[in-house]
mmCIF file with all atom_site columns, C-alpha atoms in Angstrom:
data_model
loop_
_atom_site.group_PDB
_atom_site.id
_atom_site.type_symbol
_atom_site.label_atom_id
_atom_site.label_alt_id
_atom_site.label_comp_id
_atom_site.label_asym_id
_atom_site.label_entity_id
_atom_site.label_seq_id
_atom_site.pdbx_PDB_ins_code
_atom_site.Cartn_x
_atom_site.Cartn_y
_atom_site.Cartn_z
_atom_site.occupancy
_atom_site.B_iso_or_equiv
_atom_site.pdbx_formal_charge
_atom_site.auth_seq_id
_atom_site.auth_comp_id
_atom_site.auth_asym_id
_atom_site.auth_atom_id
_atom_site.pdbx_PDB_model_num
ATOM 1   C CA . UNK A 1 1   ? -6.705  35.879  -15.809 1.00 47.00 ? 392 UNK A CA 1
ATOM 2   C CA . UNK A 1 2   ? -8.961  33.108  -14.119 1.00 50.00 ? 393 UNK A CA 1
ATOM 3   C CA . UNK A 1 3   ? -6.546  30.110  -14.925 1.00 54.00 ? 394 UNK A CA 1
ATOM 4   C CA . UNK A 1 4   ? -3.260  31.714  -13.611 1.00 58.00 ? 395 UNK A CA 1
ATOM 5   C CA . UNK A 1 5   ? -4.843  32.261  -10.237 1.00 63.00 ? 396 UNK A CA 1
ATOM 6   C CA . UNK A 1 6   ? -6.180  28.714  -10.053 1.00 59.00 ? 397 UNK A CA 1
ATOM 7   C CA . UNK A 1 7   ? -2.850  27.964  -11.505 1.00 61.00 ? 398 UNK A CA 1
ATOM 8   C CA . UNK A 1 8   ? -0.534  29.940  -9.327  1.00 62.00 ? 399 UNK A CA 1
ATOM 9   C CA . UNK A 1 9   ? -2.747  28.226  -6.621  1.00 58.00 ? 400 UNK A CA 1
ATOM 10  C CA . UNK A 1 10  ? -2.672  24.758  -7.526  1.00 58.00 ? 401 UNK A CA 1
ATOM 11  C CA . UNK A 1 11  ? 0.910   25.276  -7.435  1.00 60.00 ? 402 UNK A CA 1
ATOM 12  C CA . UNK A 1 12  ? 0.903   26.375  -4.054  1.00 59.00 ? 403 UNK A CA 1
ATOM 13  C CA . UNK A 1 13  ? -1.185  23.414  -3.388  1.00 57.00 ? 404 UNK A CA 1
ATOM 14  C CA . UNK A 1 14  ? 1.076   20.882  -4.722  1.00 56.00 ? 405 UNK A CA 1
ATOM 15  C CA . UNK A 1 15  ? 4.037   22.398  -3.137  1.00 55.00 ? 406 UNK A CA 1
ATOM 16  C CA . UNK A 1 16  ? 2.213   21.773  0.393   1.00 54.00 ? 407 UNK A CA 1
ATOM 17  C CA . UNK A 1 17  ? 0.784   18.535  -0.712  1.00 55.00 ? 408 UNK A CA 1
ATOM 18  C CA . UNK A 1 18  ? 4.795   17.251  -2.190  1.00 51.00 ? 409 UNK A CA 1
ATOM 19  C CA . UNK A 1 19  ? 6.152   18.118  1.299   1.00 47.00 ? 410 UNK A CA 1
ATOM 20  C CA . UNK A 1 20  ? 3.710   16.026  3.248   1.00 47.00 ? 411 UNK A CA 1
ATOM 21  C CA . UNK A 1 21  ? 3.689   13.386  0.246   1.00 47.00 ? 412 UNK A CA 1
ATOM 22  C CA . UNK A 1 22  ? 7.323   13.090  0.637   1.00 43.00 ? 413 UNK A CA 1
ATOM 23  C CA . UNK A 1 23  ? 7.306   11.287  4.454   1.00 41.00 ? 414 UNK A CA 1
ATOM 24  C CA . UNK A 1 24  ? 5.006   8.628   3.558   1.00 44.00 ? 415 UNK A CA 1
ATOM 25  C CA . UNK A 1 25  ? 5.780   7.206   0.667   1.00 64.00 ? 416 UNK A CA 1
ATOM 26  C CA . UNK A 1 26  ? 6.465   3.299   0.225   1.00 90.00 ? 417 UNK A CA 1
ATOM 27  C CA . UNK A 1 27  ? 9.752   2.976   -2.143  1.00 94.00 ? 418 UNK A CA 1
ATOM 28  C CA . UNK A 1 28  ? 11.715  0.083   -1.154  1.00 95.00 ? 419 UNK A CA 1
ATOM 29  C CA . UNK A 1 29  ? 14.071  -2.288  -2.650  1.00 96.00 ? 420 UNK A CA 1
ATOM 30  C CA . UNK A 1 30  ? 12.595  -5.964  -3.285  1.00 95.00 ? 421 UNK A CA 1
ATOM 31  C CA . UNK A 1 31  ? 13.303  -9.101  -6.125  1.00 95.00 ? 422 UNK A CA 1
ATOM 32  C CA . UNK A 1 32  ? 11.198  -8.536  -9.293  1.00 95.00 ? 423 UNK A CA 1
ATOM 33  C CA . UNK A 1 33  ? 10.791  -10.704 -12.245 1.00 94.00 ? 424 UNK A CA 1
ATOM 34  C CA . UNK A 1 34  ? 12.458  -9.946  -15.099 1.00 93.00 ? 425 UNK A CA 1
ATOM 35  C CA . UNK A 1 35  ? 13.345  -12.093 -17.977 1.00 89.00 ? 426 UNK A CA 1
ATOM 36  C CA . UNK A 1 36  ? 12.757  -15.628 -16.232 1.00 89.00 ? 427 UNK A CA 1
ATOM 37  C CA . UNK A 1 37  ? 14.779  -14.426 -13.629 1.00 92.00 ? 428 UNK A CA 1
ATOM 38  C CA . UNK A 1 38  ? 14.368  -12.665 -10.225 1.00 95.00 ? 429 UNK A CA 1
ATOM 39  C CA . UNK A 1 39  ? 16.561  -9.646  -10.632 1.00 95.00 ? 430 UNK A CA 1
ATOM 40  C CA . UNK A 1 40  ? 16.826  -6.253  -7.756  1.00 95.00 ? 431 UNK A CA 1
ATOM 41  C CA . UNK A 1 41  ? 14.702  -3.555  -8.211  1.00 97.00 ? 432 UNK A CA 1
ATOM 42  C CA . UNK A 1 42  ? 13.097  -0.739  -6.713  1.00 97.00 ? 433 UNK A CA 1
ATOM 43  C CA . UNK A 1 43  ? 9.135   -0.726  -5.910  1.00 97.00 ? 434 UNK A CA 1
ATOM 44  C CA . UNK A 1 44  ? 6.355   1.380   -5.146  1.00 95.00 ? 435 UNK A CA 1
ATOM 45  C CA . UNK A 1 45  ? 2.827   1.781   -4.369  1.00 94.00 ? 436 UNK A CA 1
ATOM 46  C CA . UNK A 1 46  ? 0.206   4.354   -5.508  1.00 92.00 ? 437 UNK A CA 1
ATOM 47  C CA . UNK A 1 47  ? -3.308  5.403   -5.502  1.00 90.00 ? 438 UNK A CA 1
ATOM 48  C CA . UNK A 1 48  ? -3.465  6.517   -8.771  1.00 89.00 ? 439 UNK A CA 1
ATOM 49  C CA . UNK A 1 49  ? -4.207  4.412   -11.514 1.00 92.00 ? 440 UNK A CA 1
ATOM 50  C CA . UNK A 1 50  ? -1.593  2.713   -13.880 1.00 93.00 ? 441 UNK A CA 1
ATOM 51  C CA . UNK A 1 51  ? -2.536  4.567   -16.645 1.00 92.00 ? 442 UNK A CA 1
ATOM 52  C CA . UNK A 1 52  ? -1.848  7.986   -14.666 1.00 91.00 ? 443 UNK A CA 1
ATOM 53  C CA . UNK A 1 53  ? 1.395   6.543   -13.530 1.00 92.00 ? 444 UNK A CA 1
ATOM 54  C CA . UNK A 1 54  ? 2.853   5.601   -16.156 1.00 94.00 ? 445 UNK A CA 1
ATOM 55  C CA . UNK A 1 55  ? 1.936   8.556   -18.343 1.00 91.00 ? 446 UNK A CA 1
ATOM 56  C CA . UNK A 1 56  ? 3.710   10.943  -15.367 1.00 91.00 ? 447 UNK A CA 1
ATOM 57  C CA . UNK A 1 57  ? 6.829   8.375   -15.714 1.00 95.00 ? 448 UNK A CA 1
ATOM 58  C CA . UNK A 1 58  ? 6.619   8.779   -19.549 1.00 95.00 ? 449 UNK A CA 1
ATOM 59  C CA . UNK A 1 59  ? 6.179   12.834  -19.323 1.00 91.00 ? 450 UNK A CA 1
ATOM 60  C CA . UNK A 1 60  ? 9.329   13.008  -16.451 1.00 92.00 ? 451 UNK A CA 1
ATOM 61  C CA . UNK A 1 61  ? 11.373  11.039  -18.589 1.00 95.00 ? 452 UNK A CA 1
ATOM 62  C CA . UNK A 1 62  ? 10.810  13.166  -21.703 1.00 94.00 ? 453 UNK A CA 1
ATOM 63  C CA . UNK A 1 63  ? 10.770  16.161  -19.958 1.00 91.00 ? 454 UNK A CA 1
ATOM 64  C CA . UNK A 1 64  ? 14.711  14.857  -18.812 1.00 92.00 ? 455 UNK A CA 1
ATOM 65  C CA . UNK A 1 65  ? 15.438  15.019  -22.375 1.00 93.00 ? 456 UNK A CA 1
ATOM 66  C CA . UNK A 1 66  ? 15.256  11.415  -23.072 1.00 94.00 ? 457 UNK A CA 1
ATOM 67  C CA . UNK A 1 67  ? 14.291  9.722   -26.069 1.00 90.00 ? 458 UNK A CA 1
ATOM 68  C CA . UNK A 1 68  ? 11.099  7.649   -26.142 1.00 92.00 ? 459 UNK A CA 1
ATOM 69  C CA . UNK A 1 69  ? 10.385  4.596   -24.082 1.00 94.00 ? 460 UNK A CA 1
ATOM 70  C CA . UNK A 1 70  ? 10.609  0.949   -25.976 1.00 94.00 ? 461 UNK A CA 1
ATOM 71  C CA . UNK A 1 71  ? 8.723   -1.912  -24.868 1.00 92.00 ? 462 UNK A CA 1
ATOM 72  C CA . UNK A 1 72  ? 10.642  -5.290  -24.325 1.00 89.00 ? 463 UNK A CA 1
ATOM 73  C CA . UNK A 1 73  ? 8.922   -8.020  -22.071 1.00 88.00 ? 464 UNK A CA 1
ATOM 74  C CA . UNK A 1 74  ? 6.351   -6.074  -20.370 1.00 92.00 ? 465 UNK A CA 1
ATOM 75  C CA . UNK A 1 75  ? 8.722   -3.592  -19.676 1.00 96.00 ? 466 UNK A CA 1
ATOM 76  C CA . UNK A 1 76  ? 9.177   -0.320  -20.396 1.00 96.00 ? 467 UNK A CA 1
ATOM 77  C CA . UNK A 1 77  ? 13.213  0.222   -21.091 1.00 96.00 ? 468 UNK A CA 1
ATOM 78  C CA . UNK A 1 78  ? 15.951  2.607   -22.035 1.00 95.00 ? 469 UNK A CA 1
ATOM 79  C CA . UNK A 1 79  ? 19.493  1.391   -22.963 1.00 94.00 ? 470 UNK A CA 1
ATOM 80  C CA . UNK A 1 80  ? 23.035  3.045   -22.308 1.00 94.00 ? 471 UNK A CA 1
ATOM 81  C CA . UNK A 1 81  ? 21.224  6.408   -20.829 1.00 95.00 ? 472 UNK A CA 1
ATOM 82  C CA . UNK A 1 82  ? 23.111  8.450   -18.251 1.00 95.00 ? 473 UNK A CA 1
ATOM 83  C CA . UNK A 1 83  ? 20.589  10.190  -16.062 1.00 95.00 ? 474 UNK A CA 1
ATOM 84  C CA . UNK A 1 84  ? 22.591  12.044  -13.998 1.00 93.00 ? 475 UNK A CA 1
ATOM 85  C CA . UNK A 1 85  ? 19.855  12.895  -11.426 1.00 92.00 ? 476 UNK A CA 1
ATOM 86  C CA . UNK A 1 86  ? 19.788  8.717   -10.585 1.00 96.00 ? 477 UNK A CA 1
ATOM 87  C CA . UNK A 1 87  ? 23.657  7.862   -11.166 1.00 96.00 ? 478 UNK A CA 1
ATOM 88  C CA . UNK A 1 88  ? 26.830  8.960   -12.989 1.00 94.00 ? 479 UNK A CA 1
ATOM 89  C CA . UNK A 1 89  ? 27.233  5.721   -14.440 1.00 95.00 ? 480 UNK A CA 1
ATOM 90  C CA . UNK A 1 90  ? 25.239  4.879   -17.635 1.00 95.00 ? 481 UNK A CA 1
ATOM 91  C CA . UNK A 1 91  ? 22.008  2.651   -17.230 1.00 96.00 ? 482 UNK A CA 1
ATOM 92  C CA . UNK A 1 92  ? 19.775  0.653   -18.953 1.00 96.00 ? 483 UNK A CA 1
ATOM 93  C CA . UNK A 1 93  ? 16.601  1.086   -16.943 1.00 97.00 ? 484 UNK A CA 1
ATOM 94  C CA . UNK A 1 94  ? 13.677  -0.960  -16.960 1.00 97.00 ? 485 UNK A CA 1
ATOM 95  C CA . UNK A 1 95  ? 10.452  0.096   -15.818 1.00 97.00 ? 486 UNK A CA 1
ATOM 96  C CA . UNK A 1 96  ? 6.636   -1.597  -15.627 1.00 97.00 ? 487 UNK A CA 1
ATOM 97  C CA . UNK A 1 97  ? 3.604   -0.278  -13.916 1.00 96.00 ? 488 UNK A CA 1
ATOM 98  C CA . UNK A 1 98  ? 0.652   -2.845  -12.728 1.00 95.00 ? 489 UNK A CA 1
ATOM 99  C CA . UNK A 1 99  ? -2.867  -2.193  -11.594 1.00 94.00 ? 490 UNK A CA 1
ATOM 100 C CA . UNK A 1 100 ? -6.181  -0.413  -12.410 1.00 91.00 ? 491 UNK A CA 1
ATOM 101 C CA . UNK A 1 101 ? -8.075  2.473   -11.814 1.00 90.00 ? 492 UNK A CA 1
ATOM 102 C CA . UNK A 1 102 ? -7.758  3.090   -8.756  1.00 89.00 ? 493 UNK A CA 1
ATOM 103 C CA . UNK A 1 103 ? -4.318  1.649   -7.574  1.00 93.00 ? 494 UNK A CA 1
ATOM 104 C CA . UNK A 1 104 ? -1.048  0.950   -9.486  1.00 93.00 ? 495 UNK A CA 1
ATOM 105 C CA . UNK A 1 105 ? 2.702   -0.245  -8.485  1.00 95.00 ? 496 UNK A CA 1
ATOM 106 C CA . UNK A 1 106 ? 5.732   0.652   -10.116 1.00 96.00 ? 497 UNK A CA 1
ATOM 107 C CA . UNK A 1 107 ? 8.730   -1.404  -10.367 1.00 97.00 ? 498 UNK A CA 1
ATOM 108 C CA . UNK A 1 108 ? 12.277  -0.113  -11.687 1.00 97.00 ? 499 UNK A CA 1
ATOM 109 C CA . UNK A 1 109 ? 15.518  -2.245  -12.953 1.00 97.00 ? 500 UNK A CA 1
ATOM 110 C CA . UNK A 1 110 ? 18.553  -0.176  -12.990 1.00 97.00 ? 501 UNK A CA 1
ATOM 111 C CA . UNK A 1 111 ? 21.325  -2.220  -15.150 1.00 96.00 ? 502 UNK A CA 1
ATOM 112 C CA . UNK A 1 112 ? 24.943  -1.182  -15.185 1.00 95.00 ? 503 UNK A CA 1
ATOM 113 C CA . UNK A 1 113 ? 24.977  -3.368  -18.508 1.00 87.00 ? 504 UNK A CA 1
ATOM 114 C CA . UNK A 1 114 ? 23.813  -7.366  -19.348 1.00 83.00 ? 505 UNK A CA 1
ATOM 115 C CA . UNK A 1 115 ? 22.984  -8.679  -15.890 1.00 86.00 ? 506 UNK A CA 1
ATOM 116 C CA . UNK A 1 116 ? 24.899  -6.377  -13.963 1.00 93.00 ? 507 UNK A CA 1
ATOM 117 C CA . UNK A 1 117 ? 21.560  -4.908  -12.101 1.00 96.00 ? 508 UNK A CA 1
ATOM 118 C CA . UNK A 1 118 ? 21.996  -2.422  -8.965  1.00 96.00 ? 509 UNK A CA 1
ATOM 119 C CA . UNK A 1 119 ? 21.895  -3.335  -5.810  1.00 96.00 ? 510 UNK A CA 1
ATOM 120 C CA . UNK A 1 120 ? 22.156  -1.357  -2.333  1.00 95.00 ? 511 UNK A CA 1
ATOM 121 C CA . UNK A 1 121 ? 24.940  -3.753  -1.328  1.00 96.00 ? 512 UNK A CA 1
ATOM 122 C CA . UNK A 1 122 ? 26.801  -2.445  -4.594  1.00 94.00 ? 513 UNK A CA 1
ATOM 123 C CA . UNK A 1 123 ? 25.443  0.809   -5.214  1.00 96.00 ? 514 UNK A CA 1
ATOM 124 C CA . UNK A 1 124 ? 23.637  2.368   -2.551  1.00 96.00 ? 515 UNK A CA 1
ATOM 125 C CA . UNK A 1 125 ? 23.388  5.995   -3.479  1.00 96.00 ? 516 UNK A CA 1
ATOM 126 C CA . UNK A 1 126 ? 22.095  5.130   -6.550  1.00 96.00 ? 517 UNK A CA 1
ATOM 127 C CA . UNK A 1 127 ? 19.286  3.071   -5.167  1.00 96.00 ? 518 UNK A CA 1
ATOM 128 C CA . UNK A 1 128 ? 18.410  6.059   -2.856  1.00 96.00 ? 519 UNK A CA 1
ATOM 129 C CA . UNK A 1 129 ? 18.110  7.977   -5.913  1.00 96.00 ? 520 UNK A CA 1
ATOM 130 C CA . UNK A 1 130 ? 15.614  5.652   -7.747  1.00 96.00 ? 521 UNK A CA 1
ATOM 131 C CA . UNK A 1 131 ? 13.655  5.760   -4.400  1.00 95.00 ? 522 UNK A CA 1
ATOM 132 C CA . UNK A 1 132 ? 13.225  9.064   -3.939  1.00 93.00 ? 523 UNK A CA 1
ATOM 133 C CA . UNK A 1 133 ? 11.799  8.949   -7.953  1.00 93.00 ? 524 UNK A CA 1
ATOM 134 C CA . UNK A 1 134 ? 9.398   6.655   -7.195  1.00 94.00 ? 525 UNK A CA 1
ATOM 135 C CA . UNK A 1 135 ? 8.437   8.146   -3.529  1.00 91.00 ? 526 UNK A CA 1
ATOM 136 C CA . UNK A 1 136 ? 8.180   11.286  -5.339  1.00 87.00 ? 527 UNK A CA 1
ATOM 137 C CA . UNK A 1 137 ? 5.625   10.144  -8.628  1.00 84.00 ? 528 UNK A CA 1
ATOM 138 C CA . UNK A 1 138 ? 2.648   10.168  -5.935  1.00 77.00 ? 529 UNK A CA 1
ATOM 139 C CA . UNK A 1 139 ? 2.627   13.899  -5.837  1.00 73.00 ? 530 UNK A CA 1
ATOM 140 C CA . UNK A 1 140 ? 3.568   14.248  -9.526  1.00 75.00 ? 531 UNK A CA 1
ATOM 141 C CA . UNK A 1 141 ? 1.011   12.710  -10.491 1.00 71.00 ? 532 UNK A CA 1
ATOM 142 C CA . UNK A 1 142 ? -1.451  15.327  -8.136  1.00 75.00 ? 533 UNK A CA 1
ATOM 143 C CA . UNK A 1 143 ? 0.248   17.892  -10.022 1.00 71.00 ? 534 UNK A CA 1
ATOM 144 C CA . UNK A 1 144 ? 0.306   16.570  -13.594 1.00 69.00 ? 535 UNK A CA 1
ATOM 145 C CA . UNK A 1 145 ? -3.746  15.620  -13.380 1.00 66.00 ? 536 UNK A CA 1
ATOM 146 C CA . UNK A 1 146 ? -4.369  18.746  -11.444 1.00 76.00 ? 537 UNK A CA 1
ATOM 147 C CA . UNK A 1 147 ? -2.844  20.301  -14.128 1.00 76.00 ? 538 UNK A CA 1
ATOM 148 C CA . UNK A 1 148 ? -4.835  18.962  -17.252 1.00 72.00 ? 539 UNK A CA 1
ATOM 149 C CA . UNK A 1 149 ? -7.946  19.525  -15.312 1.00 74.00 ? 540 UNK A CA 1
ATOM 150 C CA . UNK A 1 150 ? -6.834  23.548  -15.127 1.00 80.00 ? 541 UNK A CA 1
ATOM 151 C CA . UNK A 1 151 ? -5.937  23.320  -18.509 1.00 78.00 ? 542 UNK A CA 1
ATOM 152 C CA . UNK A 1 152 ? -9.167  21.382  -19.616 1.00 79.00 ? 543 UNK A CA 1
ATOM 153 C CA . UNK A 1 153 ? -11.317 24.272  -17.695 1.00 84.00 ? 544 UNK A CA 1
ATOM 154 C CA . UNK A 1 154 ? -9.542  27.303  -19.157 1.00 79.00 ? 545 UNK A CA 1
ATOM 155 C CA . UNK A 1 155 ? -10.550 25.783  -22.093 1.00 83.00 ? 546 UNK A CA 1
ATOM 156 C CA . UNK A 1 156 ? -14.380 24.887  -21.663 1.00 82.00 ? 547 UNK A CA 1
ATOM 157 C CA . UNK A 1 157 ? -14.069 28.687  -19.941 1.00 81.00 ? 548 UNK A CA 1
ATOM 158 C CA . UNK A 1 158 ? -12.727 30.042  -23.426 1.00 85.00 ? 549 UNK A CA 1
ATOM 159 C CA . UNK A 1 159 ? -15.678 28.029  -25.219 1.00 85.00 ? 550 UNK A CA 1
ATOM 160 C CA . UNK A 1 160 ? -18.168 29.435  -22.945 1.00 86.00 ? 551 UNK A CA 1
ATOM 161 C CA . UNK A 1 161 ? -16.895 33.047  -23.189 1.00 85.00 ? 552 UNK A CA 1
ATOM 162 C CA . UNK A 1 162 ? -16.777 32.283  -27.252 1.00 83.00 ? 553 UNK A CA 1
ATOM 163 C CA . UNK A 1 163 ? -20.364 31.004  -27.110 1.00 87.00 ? 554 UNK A CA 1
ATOM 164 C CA . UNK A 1 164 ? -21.595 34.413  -25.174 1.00 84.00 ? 555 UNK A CA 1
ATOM 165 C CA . UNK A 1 165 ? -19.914 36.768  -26.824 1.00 86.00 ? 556 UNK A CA 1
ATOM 166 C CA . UNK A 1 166 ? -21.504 34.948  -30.176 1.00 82.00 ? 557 UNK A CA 1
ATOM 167 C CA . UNK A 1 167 ? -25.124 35.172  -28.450 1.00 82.00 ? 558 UNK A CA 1
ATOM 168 C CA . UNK A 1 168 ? -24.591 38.795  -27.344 1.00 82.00 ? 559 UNK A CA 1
ATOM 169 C CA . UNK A 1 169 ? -23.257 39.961  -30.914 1.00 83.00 ? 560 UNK A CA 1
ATOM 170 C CA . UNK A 1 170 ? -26.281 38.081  -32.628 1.00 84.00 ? 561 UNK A CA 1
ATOM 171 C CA . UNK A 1 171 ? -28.972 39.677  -29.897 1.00 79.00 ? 562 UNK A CA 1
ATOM 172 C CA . UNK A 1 172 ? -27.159 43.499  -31.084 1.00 80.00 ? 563 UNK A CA 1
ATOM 173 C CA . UNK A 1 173 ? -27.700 42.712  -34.485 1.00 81.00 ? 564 UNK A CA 1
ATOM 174 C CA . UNK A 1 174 ? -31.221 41.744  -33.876 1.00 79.00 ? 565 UNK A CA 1
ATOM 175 C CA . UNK A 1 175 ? -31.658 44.648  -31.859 1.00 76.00 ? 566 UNK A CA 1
ATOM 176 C CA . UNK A 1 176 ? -30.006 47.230  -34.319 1.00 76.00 ? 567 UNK A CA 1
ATOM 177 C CA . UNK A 1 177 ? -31.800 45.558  -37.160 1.00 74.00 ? 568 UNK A CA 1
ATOM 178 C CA . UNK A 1 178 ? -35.101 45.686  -35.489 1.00 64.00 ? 569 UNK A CA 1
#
């Protein structure tokens, strides 16, 4: 009963947090390195570490319905994948995440095949779309911790309530035995 009140108001939480999250983010298009090369991508800043990042990438992703991330180059990639919620077109998408504990940036390739990578010139709506992914992994990432930490107290609460309800039963016994 504890957890889905903290729950429910975690929720609430994040919901207030997402909306003012979602004015100050820092997505913007730049040149990143990829392959040699300096190709157009999409990047973003966070205070959350890489780790953290990249596992809320990894979890969105999956939680699309995609199949699991490969690694090629430093860079985490999908090939031929139509996510609808980015473009119409199929993608290969190429993704990396830098930093430390404490801070972290995110860079995204979108490839409409070989070297044929996105650009707002060419594709602007779809850039928007990657933007507003990345602008939006800040609060995600809130949510997605906040959760585990919920998750990892109903837990420790279940041990405790275990332990006390063994300690109680064994003072009874004691008691009726005595």
């Amino acid at each position: 009963m504890f957890s889905k009140n903290v729950k429910g108001w975690l929720a609430s939480v994040a919901m207030i947090l997402a909306t003012f999250c979602a004015w100050g983010q820092n997505a913007h298009e730049t040149e990143i390195k990829f392959k040699k090369a300096k190709q157009n991508g999409v990047v973003a800043e966070y205070n959350h570490s890489a780790k953290d990042v990249e596992n809320t990438i990894r979890k969105k992703l999956a939680d699309e319905g995609f199949p699991k991330l490969k690694s090629s180059g430093g860079f985490l990639t999908l090939t031929g994948v139509q996510w609808n919620n980015i473009s119409k077109e199929k993608l290969d998408v190429y993704i990396k995440v830098d930093g430390n504990k404490s801070k972290s940036t995110a860079s995204i390739l979108l490839s409409k095949g070989y070297d044929n990578f996105v650009t707002s010139q060419k594709d602007p709506h779809t850039i928007d779309n990657i933007k507003g992914f990345l602008n939006n992994l800040s609060w995600e990432t809130d949510v997605r911790l906040q959760e585990e930490m919920v998750n990892k107290m109903d837990n420790d609460l279940k041990a405790i309530n275990d332990t006390n309800k063994d300690l109680l039963s064994q003072r009874y016994n004691r008691h009726a035995a005595g």
